[in-house]
Amino acid sequence: MLATVTPARRQYLELKAQHPEAVLLFRMGDFYETFDGDAELAAGVLGIALTSRPMGKGEGRIPLAGIPYHQLDRYLDQLVAAGHRVAIVDQVSTPPSQGGPAGLVERRVVRVVTPGTVDAGALLADGGHNWLVAAAPAADTAGAAPEDARWGLSACDVTTG
């Protein structure tokens, strides 16, 4: 199937395969685009238009919904507030239209945001904190009754950078 799709679609599918549980916001020029089921979800949660576009031979039209890149924080907050994990894909090379080399713009997942890892935006009250905590039994006491095990505890405030 990947041989019949556009290079950008191939890039999207490869990144989506690495983050199947996340809504993938895929930067294309001045927009973050969502495709397939992510587009349908984003359109419903964000109240944005759902459209479609061809993305290769034999693919038919693919559901698409996009947001302007400068509105990322606003829409990211809404997706996370609705309980979704979001992977943000940015262009990490200069596009040909801005003097970069010819060919496909390189893109990577640069950030994954979940309800537990919010570090900025409207989801945090002014001066608010978001603590991430992990607990695990010590390796030499694994399998012991909880009251007999030694535990490691780690906490960090992800809002402090």
mmCIF file of C-alpha atoms in Angstrom:
data_model
loop_
_atom_site.group_PDB
_atom_site.id
_atom_site.type_symbol
_atom_site.label_atom_id
_atom_site.label_comp_id
_atom_site.label_asym_id
_atom_site.label_seq_id
_atom_site.Cartn_x
_atom_site.Cartn_y
_atom_site.Cartn_z
ATOM 1 C CA MET A 1 0.000 0.000 0.000
ATOM 2 C CA LEU A 2 2.782 2.491 0.840
ATOM 3 C CA ALA A 3 4.088 2.368 -2.741
ATOM 4 C CA THR A 4 0.872 3.968 -4.060
ATOM 5 C CA VAL A 5 0.596 6.894 -1.643
ATOM 6 C CA THR A 6 2.157 10.339 -1.832
ATOM 7 C CA PRO A 7 5.488 10.849 -0.026
ATOM 8 C CA ALA A 8 3.793 13.045 2.611
ATOM 9 C CA ARG A 9 1.139 10.370 3.199
ATOM 10 C CA ARG A 10 3.861 7.737 3.569
ATOM 11 C CA GLN A 11 5.630 9.959 6.103
ATOM 12 C CA TYR A 12 2.365 10.436 8.010
ATOM 13 C CA LEU A 13 1.584 6.700 8.076
ATOM 14 C CA GLU A 14 5.084 5.867 9.339
ATOM 15 C CA LEU A 15 4.805 8.406 12.182
ATOM 16 C CA LYS A 16 1.250 7.317 13.009
ATOM 17 C CA ALA A 17 2.449 3.693 13.249
ATOM 18 C CA GLN A 18 4.940 4.843 15.916
ATOM 19 C CA HIS A 19 2.161 6.607 17.885
ATOM 20 C CA PRO A 20 -1.054 4.700 17.128
ATOM 21 C CA GLU A 21 -2.687 5.694 20.417
ATOM 22 C CA ALA A 22 -2.222 9.435 19.842
ATOM 23 C CA VAL A 23 -4.017 12.039 17.783
ATOM 24 C CA LEU A 24 -1.271 13.031 15.342
ATOM 25 C CA LEU A 25 -1.084 16.774 14.552
ATOM 26 C CA PHE A 26 0.983 16.762 11.343
ATOM 27 C CA ARG A 27 2.501 20.114 10.319
ATOM 28 C CA MET A 28 2.034 20.923 6.648
ATOM 29 C CA GLY A 29 2.984 24.506 5.903
ATOM 30 C CA ASP A 30 0.847 26.866 7.961
ATOM 31 C CA PHE A 31 -1.449 24.136 9.317
ATOM 32 C CA TYR A 32 -1.423 21.116 11.585
ATOM 33 C CA GLU A 33 -3.411 18.486 9.709
ATOM 34 C CA THR A 34 -5.148 15.398 11.036
ATOM 35 C CA PHE A 35 -6.118 12.474 8.813
ATOM 36 C CA ASP A 36 -8.321 9.391 8.848
ATOM 37 C CA GLY A 37 -9.906 8.608 12.241
ATOM 38 C CA ASP A 38 -7.891 11.382 13.893
ATOM 39 C CA ALA A 39 -9.549 13.896 11.542
ATOM 40 C CA GLU A 40 -13.013 12.647 12.430
ATOM 41 C CA LEU A 41 -12.185 12.789 16.148
ATOM 42 C CA ALA A 42 -10.597 16.261 15.906
ATOM 43 C CA ALA A 43 -13.505 17.671 13.911
ATOM 44 C CA GLY A 44 -15.945 16.472 16.563
ATOM 45 C CA VAL A 45 -13.954 17.544 19.625
ATOM 46 C CA LEU A 46 -12.729 20.863 18.221
ATOM 47 C CA GLY A 47 -15.787 21.870 16.203
ATOM 48 C CA ILE A 48 -13.740 22.298 13.016
ATOM 49 C CA ALA A 49 -14.598 21.368 9.437
ATOM 50 C CA LEU A 50 -14.071 17.796 8.275
ATOM 51 C CA THR A 51 -13.133 17.520 4.617
ATOM 52 C CA SER A 52 -11.199 15.052 2.468
ATOM 53 C CA ARG A 53 -8.433 14.953 -0.122
ATOM 54 C CA PRO A 54 -6.769 12.410 -2.392
ATOM 55 C CA MET A 55 -3.457 11.132 -0.996
ATOM 56 C CA GLY A 56 -2.327 8.610 -3.610
ATOM 57 C CA LYS A 57 -3.435 6.104 -6.203
ATOM 58 C CA GLY A 58 -6.036 3.665 -4.960
ATOM 59 C CA GLU A 59 -6.439 5.485 -1.643
ATOM 60 C CA GLY A 60 -9.566 7.384 -2.569
ATOM 61 C CA ARG A 61 -10.253 10.487 -0.530
ATOM 62 C CA ILE A 62 -8.832 10.625 2.992
ATOM 63 C CA PRO A 63 -10.699 12.412 5.834
ATOM 64 C CA LEU A 64 -8.861 15.620 6.753
ATOM 65 C CA ALA A 65 -9.263 18.334 9.389
ATOM 66 C CA GLY A 66 -6.720 21.059 10.089
ATOM 67 C CA ILE A 67 -5.924 23.928 12.415
ATOM 68 C CA PRO A 68 -3.718 26.987 11.824
ATOM 69 C CA TYR A 69 -0.262 26.414 13.336
ATOM 70 C CA HIS A 70 -0.459 29.620 15.385
ATOM 71 C CA GLN A 71 -3.600 28.275 17.128
ATOM 72 C CA LEU A 72 -1.894 25.060 18.305
ATOM 73 C CA ASP A 73 -2.076 25.791 22.050
ATOM 74 C CA ARG A 74 -5.793 26.581 21.925
ATOM 75 C CA TYR A 75 -6.710 23.362 20.124
ATOM 76 C CA LEU A 76 -4.152 21.239 21.964
ATOM 77 C CA ASP A 77 -5.747 22.263 25.266
ATOM 78 C CA GLN A 78 -9.166 21.174 23.978
ATOM 79 C CA LEU A 79 -7.941 17.750 22.814
ATOM 80 C CA VAL A 80 -6.102 17.086 26.076
ATOM 81 C CA ALA A 81 -9.042 18.320 28.169
ATOM 82 C CA ALA A 82 -11.170 15.743 26.323
ATOM 83 C CA GLY A 83 -8.731 13.053 27.530
ATOM 84 C CA HIS A 84 -6.713 12.486 24.355
ATOM 85 C CA ARG A 85 -2.995 11.844 23.943
ATOM 86 C CA VAL A 86 -1.615 14.158 21.238
ATOM 87 C CA ALA A 87 1.606 13.745 19.236
ATOM 88 C CA ILE A 88 2.829 16.944 17.585
ATOM 89 C CA VAL A 89 4.727 16.477 14.321
ATOM 90 C CA ASP A 90 6.770 19.476 13.191
ATOM 91 C CA GLN A 91 8.753 20.230 10.074
ATOM 92 C CA VAL A 92 12.400 19.976 11.089
ATOM 93 C CA SER A 93 13.958 20.946 7.761
ATOM 94 C CA THR A 94 13.463 24.075 5.692
ATOM 95 C CA PRO A 95 10.762 23.676 3.022
ATOM 96 C CA PRO A 96 11.781 24.248 -0.606
ATOM 97 C CA SER A 97 9.388 27.228 -0.720
ATOM 98 C CA GLN A 98 11.567 28.922 1.924
ATOM 99 C CA GLY A 99 14.922 28.154 0.323
ATOM 100 C CA GLY A 100 15.396 24.588 1.545
ATOM 101 C CA PRO A 101 16.505 21.695 -0.636
ATOM 102 C CA ALA A 102 14.071 20.168 -3.122
ATOM 103 C CA GLY A 103 12.168 17.137 -1.937
ATOM 104 C CA LEU A 104 10.079 16.096 1.012
ATOM 105 C CA VAL A 105 10.280 18.214 4.160
ATOM 106 C CA GLU A 106 11.644 16.182 7.077
ATOM 107 C CA ARG A 107 9.156 15.822 9.930
ATOM 108 C CA ARG A 108 9.415 14.335 13.428
ATOM 109 C CA VAL A 109 7.287 13.918 16.513
ATOM 110 C CA VAL A 110 8.650 16.707 18.691
ATOM 111 C CA ARG A 111 6.257 16.480 21.621
ATOM 112 C CA VAL A 112 3.655 14.135 23.081
ATOM 113 C CA VAL A 113 1.111 15.674 25.441
ATOM 114 C CA THR A 114 -1.274 13.708 27.651
ATOM 115 C CA PRO A 115 -3.640 14.808 30.406
ATOM 116 C CA GLY A 116 -0.894 13.770 32.869
ATOM 117 C CA THR A 117 1.937 15.699 31.212
ATOM 118 C CA VAL A 118 0.375 19.091 30.512
ATOM 119 C CA ASP A 119 3.074 21.707 31.068
ATOM 120 C CA ALA A 120 1.422 24.921 29.883
ATOM 121 C CA GLY A 121 -1.738 26.377 28.465
ATOM 122 C CA ALA A 122 -5.287 26.929 29.570
ATOM 123 C CA LEU A 123 -5.515 23.558 31.310
ATOM 124 C CA LEU A 124 -3.329 24.899 34.113
ATOM 125 C CA ALA A 125 -4.626 27.638 36.343
ATOM 126 C CA ASP A 126 -2.304 30.626 36.652
ATOM 127 C CA GLY A 127 0.662 29.457 38.663
ATOM 128 C CA GLY A 128 -0.722 25.918 38.661
ATOM 129 C CA HIS A 129 1.339 22.770 38.862
ATOM 130 C CA ASN A 130 1.021 19.359 37.276
ATOM 131 C CA TRP A 131 2.735 16.605 39.215
ATOM 132 C CA LEU A 132 3.797 13.344 37.609
ATOM 133 C CA VAL A 133 4.390 10.538 40.128
ATOM 134 C CA ALA A 134 5.719 6.995 39.716
ATOM 135 C CA ALA A 135 6.064 4.220 42.291
ATOM 136 C CA ALA A 136 7.772 0.844 41.856
ATOM 137 C CA PRO A 137 8.817 -1.996 44.146
ATOM 138 C CA ALA A 138 12.564 -2.463 44.608
ATOM 139 C CA ALA A 139 13.878 -5.256 42.377
ATOM 140 C CA ASP A 140 15.054 -7.385 45.312
ATOM 141 C CA THR A 141 11.583 -7.237 46.912
ATOM 142 C CA ALA A 142 9.501 -7.774 43.760
ATOM 143 C CA GLY A 143 6.839 -10.362 44.448
ATOM 144 C CA ALA A 144 6.869 -9.712 48.198
ATOM 145 C CA ALA A 145 3.707 -8.716 49.998
ATOM 146 C CA PRO A 146 3.196 -4.941 49.683
ATOM 147 C CA GLU A 147 3.828 -4.390 53.393
ATOM 148 C CA ASP A 148 7.170 -6.263 53.135
ATOM 149 C CA ALA A 149 8.411 -4.645 49.916
ATOM 150 C CA ARG A 150 10.619 -1.602 49.665
ATOM 151 C CA TRP A 151 9.331 0.974 47.247
ATOM 152 C CA GLY A 152 10.875 3.693 45.139
ATOM 153 C CA LEU A 153 8.905 6.870 44.627
ATOM 154 C CA SER A 154 9.641 9.634 42.179
ATOM 155 C CA ALA A 155 7.740 12.857 41.639
ATOM 156 C CA CYS A 156 8.329 15.817 39.407
ATOM 157 C CA ASP A 157 6.454 18.974 38.568
ATOM 158 C CA VAL A 158 6.342 18.946 34.760
ATOM 159 C CA THR A 159 5.358 22.626 34.688
ATOM 160 C CA THR A 160 8.711 23.887 35.971
ATOM 161 C CA GLY A 161 10.733 22.878 32.902
#
